[in-house]
PDB file of C-alpha atoms and ligand atoms in Angstrom:
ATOM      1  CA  UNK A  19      13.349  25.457   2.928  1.00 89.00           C
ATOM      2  CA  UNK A  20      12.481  22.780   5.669  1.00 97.00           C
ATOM      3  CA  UNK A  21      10.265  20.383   3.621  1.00 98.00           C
ATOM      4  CA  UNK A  22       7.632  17.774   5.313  1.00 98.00           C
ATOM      5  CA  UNK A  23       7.472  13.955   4.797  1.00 98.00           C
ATOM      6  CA  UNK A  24       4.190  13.077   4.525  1.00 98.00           C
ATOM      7  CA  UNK A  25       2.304  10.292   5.535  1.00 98.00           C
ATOM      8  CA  UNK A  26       1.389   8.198   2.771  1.00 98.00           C
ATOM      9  CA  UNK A  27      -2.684   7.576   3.694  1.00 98.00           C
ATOM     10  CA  UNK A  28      -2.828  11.179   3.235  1.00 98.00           C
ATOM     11  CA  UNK A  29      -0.988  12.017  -0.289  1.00 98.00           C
ATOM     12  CA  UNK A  30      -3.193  13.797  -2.761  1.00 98.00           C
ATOM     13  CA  UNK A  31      -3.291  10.980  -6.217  1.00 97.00           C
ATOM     14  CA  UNK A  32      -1.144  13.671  -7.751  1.00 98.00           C
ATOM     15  CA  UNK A  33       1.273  13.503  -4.865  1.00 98.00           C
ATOM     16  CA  UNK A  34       1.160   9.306  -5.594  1.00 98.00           C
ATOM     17  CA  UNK A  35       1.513   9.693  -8.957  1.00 98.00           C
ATOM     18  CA  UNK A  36       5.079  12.340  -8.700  1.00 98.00           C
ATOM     19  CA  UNK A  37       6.755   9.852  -5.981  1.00 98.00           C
ATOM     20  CA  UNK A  38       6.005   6.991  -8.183  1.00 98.00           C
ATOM     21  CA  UNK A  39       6.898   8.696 -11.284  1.00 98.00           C
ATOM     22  CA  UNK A  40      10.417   9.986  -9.784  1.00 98.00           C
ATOM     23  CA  UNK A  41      11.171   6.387  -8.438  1.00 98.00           C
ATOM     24  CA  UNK A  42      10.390   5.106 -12.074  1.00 98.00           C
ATOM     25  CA  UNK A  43      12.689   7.463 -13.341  1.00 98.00           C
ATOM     26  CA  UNK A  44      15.524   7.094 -11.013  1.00 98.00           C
ATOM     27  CA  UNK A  45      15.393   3.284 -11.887  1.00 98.00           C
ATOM     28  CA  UNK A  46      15.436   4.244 -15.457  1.00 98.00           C
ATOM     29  CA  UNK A  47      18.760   5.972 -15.007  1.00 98.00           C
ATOM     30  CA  UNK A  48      20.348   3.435 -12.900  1.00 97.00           C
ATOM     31  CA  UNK A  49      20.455   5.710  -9.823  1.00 98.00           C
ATOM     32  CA  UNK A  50      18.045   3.519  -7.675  1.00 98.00           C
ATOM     33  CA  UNK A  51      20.226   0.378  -8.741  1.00 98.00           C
ATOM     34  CA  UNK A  52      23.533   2.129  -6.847  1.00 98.00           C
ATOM     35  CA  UNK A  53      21.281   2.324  -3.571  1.00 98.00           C
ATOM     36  CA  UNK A  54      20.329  -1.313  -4.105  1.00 98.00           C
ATOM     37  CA  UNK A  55      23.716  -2.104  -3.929  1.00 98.00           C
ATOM     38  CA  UNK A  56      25.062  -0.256  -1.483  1.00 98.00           C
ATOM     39  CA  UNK A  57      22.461  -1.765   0.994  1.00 98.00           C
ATOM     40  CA  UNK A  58      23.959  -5.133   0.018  1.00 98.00           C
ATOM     41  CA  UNK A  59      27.350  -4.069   0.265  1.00 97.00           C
ATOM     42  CA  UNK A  60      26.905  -2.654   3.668  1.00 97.00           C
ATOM     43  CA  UNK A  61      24.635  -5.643   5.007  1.00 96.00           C
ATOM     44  CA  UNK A  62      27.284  -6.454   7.496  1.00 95.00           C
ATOM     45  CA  UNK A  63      25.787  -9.088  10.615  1.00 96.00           C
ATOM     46  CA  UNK A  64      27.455  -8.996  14.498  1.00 96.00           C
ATOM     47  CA  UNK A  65      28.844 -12.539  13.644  1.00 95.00           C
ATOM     48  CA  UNK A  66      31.413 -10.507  11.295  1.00 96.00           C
ATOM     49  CA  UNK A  67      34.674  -9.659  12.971  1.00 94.00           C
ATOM     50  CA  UNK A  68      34.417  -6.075  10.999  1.00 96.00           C
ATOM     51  CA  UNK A  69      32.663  -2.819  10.826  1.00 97.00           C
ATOM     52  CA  UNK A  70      29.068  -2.645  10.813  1.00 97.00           C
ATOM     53  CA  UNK A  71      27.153   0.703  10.187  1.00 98.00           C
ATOM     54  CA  UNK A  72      24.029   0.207   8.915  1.00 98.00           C
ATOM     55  CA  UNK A  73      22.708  -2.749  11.041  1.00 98.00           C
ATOM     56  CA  UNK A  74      22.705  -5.070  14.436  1.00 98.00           C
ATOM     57  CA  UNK A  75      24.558  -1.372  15.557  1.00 98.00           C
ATOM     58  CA  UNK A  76      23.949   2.020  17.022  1.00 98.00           C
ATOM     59  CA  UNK A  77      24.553   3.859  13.834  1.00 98.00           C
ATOM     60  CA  UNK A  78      21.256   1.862  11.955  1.00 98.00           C
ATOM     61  CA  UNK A  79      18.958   4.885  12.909  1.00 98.00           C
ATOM     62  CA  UNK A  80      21.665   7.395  11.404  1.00 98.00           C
ATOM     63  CA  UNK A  81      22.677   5.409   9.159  1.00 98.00           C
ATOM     64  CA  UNK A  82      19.254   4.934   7.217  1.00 98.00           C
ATOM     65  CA  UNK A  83      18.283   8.404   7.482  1.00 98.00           C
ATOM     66  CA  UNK A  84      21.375   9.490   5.842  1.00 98.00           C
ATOM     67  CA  UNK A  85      20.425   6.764   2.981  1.00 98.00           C
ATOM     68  CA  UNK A  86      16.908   8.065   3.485  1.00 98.00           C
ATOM     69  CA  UNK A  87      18.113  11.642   2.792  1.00 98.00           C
ATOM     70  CA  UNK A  88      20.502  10.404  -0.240  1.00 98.00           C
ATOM     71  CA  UNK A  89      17.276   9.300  -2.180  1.00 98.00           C
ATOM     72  CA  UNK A  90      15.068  11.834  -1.213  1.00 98.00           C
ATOM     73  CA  UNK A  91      17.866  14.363  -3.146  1.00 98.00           C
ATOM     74  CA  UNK A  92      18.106  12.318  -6.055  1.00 98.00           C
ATOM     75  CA  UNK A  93      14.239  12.059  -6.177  1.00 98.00           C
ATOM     76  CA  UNK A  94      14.603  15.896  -6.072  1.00 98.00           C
ATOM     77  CA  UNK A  95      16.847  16.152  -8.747  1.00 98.00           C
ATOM     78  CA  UNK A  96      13.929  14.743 -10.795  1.00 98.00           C
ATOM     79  CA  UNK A  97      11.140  16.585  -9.363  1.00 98.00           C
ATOM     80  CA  UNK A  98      11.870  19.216  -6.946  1.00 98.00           C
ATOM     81  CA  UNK A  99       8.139  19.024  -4.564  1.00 98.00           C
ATOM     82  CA  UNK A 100       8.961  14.664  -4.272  1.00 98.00           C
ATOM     83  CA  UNK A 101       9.668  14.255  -0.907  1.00 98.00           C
ATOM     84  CA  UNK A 102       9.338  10.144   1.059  1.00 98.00           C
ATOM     85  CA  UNK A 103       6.595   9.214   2.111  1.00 98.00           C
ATOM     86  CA  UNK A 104       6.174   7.319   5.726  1.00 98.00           C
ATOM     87  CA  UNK A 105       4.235   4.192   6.392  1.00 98.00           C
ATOM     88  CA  UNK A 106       2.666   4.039   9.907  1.00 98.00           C
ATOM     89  CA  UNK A 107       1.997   0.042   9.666  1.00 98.00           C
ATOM     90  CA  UNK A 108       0.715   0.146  13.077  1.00 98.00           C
ATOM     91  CA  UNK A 109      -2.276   1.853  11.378  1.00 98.00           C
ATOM     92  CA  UNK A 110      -2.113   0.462   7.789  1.00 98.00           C
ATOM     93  CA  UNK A 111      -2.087  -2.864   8.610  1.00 98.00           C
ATOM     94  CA  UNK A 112      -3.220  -4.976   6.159  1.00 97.00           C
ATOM     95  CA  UNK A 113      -3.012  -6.246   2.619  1.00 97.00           C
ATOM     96  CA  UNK A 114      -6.040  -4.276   1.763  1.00 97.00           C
ATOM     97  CA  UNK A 115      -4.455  -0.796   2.997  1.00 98.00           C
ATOM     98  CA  UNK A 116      -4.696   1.980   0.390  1.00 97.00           C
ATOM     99  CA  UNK A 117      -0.545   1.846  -0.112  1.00 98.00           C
ATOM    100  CA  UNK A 118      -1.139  -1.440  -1.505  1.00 98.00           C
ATOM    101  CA  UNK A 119      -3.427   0.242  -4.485  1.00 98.00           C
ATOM    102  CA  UNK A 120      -2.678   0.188  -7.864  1.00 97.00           C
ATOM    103  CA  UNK A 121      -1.772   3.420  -8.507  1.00 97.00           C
ATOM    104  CA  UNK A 122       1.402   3.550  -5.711  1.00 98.00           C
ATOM    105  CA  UNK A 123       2.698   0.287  -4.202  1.00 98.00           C
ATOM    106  CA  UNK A 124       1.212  -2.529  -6.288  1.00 98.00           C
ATOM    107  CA  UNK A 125      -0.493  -5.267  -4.079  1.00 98.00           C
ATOM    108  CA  UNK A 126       0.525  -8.836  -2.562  1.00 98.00           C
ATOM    109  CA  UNK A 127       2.668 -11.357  -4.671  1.00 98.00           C
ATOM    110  CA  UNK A 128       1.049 -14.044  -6.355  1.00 98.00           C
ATOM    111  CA  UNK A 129       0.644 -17.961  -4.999  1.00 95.00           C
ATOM    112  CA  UNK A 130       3.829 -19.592  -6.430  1.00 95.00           C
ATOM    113  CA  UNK A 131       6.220 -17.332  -7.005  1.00 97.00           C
ATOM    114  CA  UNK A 132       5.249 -14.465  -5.358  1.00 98.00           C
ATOM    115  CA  UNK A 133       5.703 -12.356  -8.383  1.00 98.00           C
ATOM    116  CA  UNK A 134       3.681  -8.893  -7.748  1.00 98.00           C
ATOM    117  CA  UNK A 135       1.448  -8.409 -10.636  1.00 98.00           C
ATOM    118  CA  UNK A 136       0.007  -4.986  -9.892  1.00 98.00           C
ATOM    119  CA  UNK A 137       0.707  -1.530  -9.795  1.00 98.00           C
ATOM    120  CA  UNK A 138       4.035   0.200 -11.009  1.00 98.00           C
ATOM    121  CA  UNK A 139       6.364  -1.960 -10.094  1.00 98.00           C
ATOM    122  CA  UNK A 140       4.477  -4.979 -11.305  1.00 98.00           C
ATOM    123  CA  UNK A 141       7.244  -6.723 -13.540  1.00 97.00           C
ATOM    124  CA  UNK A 142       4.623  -7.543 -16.165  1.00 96.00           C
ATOM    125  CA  UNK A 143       3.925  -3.430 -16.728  1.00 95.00           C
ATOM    126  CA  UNK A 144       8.208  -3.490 -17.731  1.00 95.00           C
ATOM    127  CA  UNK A 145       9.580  -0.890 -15.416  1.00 97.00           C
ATOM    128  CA  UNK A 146      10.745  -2.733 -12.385  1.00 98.00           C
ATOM    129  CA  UNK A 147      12.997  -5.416 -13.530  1.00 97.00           C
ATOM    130  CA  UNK A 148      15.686  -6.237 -10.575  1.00 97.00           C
ATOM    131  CA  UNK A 149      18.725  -6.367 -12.065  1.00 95.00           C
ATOM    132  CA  UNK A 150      20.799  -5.794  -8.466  1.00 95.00           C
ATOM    133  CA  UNK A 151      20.277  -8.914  -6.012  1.00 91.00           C
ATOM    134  CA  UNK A 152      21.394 -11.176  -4.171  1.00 92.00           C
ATOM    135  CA  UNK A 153      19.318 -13.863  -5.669  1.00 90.00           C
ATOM    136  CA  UNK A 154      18.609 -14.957  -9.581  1.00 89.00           C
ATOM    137  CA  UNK A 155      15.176 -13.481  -8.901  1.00 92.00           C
ATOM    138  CA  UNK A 156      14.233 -10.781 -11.546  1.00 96.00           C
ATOM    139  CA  UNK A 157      10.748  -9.756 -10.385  1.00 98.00           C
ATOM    140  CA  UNK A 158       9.657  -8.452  -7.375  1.00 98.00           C
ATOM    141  CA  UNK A 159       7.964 -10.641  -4.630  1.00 98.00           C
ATOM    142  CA  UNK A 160       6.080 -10.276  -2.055  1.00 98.00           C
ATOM    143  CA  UNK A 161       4.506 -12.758   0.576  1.00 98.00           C
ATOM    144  CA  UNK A 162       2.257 -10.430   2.870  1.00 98.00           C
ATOM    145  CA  UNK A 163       1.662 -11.804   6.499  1.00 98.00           C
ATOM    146  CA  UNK A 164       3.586 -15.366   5.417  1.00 97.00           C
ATOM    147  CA  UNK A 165       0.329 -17.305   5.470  1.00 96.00           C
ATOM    148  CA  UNK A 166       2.345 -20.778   5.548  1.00 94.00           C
ATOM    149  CA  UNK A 167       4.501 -19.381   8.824  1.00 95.00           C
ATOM    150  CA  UNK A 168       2.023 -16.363  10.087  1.00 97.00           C
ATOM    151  CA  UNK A 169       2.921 -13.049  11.123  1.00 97.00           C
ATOM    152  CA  UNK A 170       1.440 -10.109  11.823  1.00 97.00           C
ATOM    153  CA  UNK A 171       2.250  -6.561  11.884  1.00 98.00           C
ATOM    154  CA  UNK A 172       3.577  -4.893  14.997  1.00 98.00           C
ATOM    155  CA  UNK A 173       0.651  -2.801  17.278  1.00 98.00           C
ATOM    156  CA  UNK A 174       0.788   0.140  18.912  1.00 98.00           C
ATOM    157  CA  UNK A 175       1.833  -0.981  22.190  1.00 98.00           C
ATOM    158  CA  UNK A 176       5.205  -2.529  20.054  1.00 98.00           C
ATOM    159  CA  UNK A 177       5.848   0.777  18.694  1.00 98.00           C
ATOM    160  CA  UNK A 178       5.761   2.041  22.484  1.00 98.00           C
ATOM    161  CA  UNK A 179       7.695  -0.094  24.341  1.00 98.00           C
ATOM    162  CA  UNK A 180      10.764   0.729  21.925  1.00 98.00           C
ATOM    163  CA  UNK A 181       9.546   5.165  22.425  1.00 98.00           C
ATOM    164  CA  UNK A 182       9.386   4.348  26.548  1.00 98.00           C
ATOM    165  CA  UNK A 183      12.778   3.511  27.025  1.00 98.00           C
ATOM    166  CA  UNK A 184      14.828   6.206  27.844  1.00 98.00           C
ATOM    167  CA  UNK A 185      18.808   4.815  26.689  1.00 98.00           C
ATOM    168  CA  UNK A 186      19.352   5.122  23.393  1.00 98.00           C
ATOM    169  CA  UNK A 187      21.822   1.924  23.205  1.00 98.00           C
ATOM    170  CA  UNK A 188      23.131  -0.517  25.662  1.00 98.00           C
ATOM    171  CA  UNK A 189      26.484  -2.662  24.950  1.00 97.00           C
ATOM    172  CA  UNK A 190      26.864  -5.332  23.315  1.00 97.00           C
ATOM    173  CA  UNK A 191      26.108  -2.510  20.584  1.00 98.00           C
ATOM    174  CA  UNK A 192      24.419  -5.315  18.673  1.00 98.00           C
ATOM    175  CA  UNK A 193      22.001  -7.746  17.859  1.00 97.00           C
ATOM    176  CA  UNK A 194      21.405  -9.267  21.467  1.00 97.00           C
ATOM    177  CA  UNK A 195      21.437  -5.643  23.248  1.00 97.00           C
ATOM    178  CA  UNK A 196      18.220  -6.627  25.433  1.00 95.00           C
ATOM    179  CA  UNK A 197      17.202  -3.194  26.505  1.00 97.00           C
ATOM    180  CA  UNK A 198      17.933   1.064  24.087  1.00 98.00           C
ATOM    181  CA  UNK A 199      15.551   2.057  21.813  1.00 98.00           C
ATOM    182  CA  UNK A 200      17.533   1.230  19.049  1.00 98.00           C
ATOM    183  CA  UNK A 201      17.218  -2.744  19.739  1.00 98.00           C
ATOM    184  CA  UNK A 202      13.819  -2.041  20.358  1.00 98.00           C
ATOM    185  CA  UNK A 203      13.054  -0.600  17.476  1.00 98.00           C
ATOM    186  CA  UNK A 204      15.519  -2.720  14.726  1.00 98.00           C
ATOM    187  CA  UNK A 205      13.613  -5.324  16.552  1.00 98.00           C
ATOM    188  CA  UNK A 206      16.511  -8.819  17.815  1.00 97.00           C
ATOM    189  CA  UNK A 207      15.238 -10.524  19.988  1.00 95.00           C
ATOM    190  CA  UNK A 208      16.313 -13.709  21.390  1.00 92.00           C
ATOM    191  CA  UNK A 209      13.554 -15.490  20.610  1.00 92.00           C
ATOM    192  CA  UNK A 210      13.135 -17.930  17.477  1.00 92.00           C
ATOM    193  CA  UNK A 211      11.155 -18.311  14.439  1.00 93.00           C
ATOM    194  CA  UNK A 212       8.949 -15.115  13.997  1.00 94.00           C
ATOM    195  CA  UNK A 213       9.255 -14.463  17.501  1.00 93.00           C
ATOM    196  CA  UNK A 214      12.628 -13.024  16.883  1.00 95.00           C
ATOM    197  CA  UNK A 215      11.714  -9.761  14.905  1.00 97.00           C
ATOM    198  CA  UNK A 216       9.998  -7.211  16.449  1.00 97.00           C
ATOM    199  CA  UNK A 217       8.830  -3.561  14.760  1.00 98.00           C
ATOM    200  CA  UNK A 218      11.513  -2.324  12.027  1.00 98.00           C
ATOM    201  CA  UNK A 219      12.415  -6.238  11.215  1.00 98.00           C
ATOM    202  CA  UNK A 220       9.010  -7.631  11.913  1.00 98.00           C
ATOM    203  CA  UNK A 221       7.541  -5.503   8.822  1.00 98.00           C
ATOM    204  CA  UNK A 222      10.579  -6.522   6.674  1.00 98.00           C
ATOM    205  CA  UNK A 223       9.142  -9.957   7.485  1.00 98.00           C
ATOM    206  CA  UNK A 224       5.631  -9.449   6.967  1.00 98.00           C
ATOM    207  CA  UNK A 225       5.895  -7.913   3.990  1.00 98.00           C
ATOM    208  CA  UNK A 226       8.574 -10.830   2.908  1.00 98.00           C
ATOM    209  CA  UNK A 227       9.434 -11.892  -0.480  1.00 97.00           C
ATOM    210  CA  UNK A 228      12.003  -9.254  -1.862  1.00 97.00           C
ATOM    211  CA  UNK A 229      11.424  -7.534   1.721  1.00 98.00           C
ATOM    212  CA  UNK A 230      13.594 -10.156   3.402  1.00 97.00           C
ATOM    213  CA  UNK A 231      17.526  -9.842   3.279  1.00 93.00           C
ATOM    214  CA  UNK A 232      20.202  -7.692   1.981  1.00 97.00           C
ATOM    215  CA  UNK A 233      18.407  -7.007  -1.158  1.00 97.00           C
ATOM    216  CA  UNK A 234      15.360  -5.242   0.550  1.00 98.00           C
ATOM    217  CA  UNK A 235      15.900  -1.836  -1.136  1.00 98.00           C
ATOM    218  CA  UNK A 236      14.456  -3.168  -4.548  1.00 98.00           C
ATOM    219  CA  UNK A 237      10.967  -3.069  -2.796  1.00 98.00           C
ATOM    220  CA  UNK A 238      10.248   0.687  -3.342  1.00 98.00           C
ATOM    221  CA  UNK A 239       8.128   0.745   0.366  1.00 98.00           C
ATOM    222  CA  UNK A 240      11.980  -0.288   2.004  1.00 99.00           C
ATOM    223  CA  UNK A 241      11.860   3.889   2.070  1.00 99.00           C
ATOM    224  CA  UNK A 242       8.361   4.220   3.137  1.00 98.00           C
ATOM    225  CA  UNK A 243       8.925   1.493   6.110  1.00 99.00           C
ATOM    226  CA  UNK A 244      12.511   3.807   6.451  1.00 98.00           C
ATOM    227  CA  UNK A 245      10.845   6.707   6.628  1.00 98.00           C
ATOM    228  CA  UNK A 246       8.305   5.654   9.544  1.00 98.00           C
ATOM    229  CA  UNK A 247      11.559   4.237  11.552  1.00 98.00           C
ATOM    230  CA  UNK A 248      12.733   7.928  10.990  1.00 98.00           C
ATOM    231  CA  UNK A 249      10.465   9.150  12.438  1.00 98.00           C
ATOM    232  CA  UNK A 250      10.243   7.094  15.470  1.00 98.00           C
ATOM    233  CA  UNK A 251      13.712   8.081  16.381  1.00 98.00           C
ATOM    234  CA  UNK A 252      12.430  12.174  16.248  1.00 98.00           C
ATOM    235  CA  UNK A 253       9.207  10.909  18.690  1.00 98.00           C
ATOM    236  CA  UNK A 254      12.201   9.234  20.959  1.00 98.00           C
ATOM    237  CA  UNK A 255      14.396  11.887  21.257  1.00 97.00           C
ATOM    238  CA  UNK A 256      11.179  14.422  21.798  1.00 97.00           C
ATOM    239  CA  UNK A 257      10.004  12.435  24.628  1.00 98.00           C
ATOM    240  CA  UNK A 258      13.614  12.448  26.432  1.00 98.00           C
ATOM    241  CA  UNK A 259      14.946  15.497  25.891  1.00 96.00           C
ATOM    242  CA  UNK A 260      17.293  14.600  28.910  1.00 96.00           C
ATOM    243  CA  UNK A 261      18.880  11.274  27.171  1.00 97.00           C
ATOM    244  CA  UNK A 262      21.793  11.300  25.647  1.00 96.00           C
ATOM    245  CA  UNK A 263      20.907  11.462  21.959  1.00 96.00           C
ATOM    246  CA  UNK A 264      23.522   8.417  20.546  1.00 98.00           C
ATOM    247  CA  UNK A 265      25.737   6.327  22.525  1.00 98.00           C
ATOM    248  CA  UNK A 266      28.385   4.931  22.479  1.00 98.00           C
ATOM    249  CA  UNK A 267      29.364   8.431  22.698  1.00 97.00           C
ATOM    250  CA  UNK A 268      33.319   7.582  22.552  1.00 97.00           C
ATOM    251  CA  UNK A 269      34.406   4.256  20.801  1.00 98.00           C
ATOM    252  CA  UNK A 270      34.424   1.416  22.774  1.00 97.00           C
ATOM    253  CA  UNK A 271      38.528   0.580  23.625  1.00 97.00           C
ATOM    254  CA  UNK A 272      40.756  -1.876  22.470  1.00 96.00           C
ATOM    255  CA  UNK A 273      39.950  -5.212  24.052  1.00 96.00           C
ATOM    256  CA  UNK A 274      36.074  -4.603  24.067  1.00 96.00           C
ATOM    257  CA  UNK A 275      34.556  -6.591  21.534  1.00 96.00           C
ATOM    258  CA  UNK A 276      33.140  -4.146  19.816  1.00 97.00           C
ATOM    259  CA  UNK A 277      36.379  -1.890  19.520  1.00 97.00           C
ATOM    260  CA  UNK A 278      36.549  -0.990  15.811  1.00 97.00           C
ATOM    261  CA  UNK A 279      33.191  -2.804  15.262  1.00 98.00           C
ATOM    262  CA  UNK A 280      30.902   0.190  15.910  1.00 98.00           C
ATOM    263  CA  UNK A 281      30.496   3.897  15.106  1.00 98.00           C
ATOM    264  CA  UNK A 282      30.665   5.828  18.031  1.00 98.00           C
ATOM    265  CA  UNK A 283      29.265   9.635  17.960  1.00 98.00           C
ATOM    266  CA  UNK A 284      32.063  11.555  16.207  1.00 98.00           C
ATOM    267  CA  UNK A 285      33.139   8.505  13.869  1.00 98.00           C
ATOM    268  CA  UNK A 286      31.914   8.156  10.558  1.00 98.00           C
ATOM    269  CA  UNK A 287      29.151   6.163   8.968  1.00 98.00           C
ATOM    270  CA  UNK A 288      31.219   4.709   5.594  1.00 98.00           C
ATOM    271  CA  UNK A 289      30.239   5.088   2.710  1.00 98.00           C
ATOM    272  CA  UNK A 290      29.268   8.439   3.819  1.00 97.00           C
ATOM    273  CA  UNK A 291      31.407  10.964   5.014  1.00 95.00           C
ATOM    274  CA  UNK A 292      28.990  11.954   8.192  1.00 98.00           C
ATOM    275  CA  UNK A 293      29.037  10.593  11.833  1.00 98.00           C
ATOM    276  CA  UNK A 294      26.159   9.894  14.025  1.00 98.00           C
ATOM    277  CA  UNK A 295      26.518  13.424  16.022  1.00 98.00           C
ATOM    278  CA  UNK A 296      25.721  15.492  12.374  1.00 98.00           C
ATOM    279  CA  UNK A 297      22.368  13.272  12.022  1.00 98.00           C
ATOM    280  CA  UNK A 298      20.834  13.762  15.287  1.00 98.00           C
ATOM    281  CA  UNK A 299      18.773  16.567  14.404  1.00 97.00           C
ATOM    282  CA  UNK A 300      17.116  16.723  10.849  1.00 98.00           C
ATOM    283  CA  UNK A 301      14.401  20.361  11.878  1.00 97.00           C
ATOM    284  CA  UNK A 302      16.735  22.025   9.530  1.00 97.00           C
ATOM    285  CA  UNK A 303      15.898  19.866   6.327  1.00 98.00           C
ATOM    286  CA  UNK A 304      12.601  18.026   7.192  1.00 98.00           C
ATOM    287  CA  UNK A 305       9.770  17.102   9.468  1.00 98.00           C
ATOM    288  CA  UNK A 306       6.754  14.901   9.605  1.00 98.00           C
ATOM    289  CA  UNK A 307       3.959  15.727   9.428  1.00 97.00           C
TER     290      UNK A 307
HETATM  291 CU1  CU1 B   4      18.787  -1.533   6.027  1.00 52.79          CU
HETATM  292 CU1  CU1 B   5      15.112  -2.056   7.160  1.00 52.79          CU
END
C-alpha cells in the first residue's frame, strides 16, 4: 500500500499525538539513538580525502530519503498508520507556526542556554535526554532566527531557483558546485557568514542550537525539514522529465578529484546497501500529499 506523507499544518491532533508518541517510543528503545549516530558517523565534509554519501555530494538527496525511509519503518513497527510529516518552511515561517505548539515540536530555546522548555521533547518533561552528540550538551537547544547574527527562512523564490534548474549535479560533485539542483537545494554557497547557506542548510541554521552540525538528528523536525527536501527532489524531477535523474551517472575516473569520493548512479550509498539509481522513484512506497 503506497502511503502519503503529510504535511504537518494539516495533521489531525490525533495524527500529532501518534508521530510524537512513536518518536517517544523509538527513543525509549534506543532505536532513534542508532540514527543519531549514524548521521554523525557519516558527516563526512569535501575537505576529507574519503567517501562522502550523505553530504557536500550527489548522493545527499538519496541518501536522506533512504534515512528518511529507515525511520519511517521503524516508526511503523510501533504504529503501523505513523508516517513523516513534511515542513514547508517557506510557508511556516516563523517561531509562532503551529509545528512549534506544544503538543508536537515544542517551541524556541530559552535566553542562555537555549534549552527548549516546551512540548515533548522539552528536557524538563524527561523523555528527550541526548545521550548521542557531538557536544557535552544533554538537552535540546534551539536558537530560532539567531537574533544576535539574524537569519531568516528561505522564500519561495529560494525554493524555485533550486526546482528551475534543469541538471541535477555539476562537477566538482561538492560543496562549491555553483549551478544542479542538488547545490541549490543543500544550499553552499560561496558566500560568508549567513550568506553561505541557502534552503536545506539555511533552515538547519535558522532553527540552530542542536539544528547546527553533525548532531542535527536529535532535533525530531531534522525529519520534518528531511521530509520537505524529499519532496523537492519529486517536484524537480516532475518538472524535467527530460533530465537525467542523478549524475554522475558513471564514477568519475582515476585522476579526477572526486574518483572514489562520490557515489555515482549504480554505486552504493554505505551504510546502506542501495545506490542512487534504486531511490529515484519512491510512487511505489509514498507520496505527498
Ligand atoms: Cu544530513
Ligand atoms: Cu539536513
Amino acid at each position: 500500500m503506497v502511503y502519503t506523507r503529510k504535511n504537518q499544518r494539516n495533521l489531525t491532533s490525533a495524527e500529532r499525538k501518534a508521530f510524537v508518541s512513536a518518536v517517544l517510543e523509538l527513543k525509549r528503545s534506543g532505536g532513534y539513538d542508532e540514527f543519531v549516530r549514524t548521521h554523525i558517523d557519516f558527516y563526512v565534509s569535501d575537505g576529507e580525502d574519503k567517501l562522502r554519501v550523505a553530504h557536500m555530494a550527489p548522493s545527499f538527496l538519496p541518501w536522506h530519503r533512504q534515512f528518511l525511509l529507515a525511520f519511517e519503518r521503524s516508526l511503523q513497527r510501533i504504529n503501523p498508520r505513523v508516517t513523516v510529516p513534511y515542513w514547508d518552511w517557506t510557508r511556516d515561517n516563523s517561531p509562532a507556526s503551529s509545528i512549534w505548539s506544544d503538543d508536537f515540536m515544542g517551541g524556541n530555546g530559552r535566553r542562555g542556554d537555549l534549552q527548549v522548555m516546551t512540548g515533548p521533547f522539552a528536557y524538563a518533561h524527561g523523555k528527550w535526554e541526548i545521550s548521542v552528540n557531538v557536544t557535552e550538551g544533554r538537552f535540546l537547544t534551539r536558537d530560532m532566527g539567531r537574533p544576535r547574527d539574524p537569519i531568516g527562512l528561505p522564500a519561495p523564490a529560494d525554493v524555485a531557483r533550486a526546482l528551475d534548474d534543469p541538471v541535477y549535479d555539476v562537477a566538482p560533485w561538492n560543496s562549491t558546485s555553483t549551478t544542479g539542483f542538488r547545490n541549490k537545494t543543500e544550499g553552499w554557497t560561496t558566500g560568508s557568514g549567513n550568506a553561505r547557506f541557502r534552503n536545506h542548510n539555511q533552515v538547519h541554521r535558522w532553527v540552530g542550537g542542536v539544528m547546527v552540525g553533525a548532531a542535527s538528528v536529535n532535533d525530531p523536525v531534522f525529519w520534518l525539514h528531511h521530509a520537505y527536501i524529499d519532496s523537492l527532489w519529486s517536484r524537480w524531477q516532475a518538472a524535467h522529465p527530460e533530465a537525467k535523474r542523478y549524475l554522475p551517472d558513471v564514477p568519475p575516473p582515476e585522476g579526477d578529484p572526486q574518483h572514489a569520493r562520490v557515489a555515482a548512479l549504480n554505486e552504493p550509498m554505505p551504510p546502506f546497501n542501495v545506490t542512487p539509481s534504486a531511490l529515484l522513484d519512491h510512487s511505489t512506497i509514498y507520496r505527498y500529499a
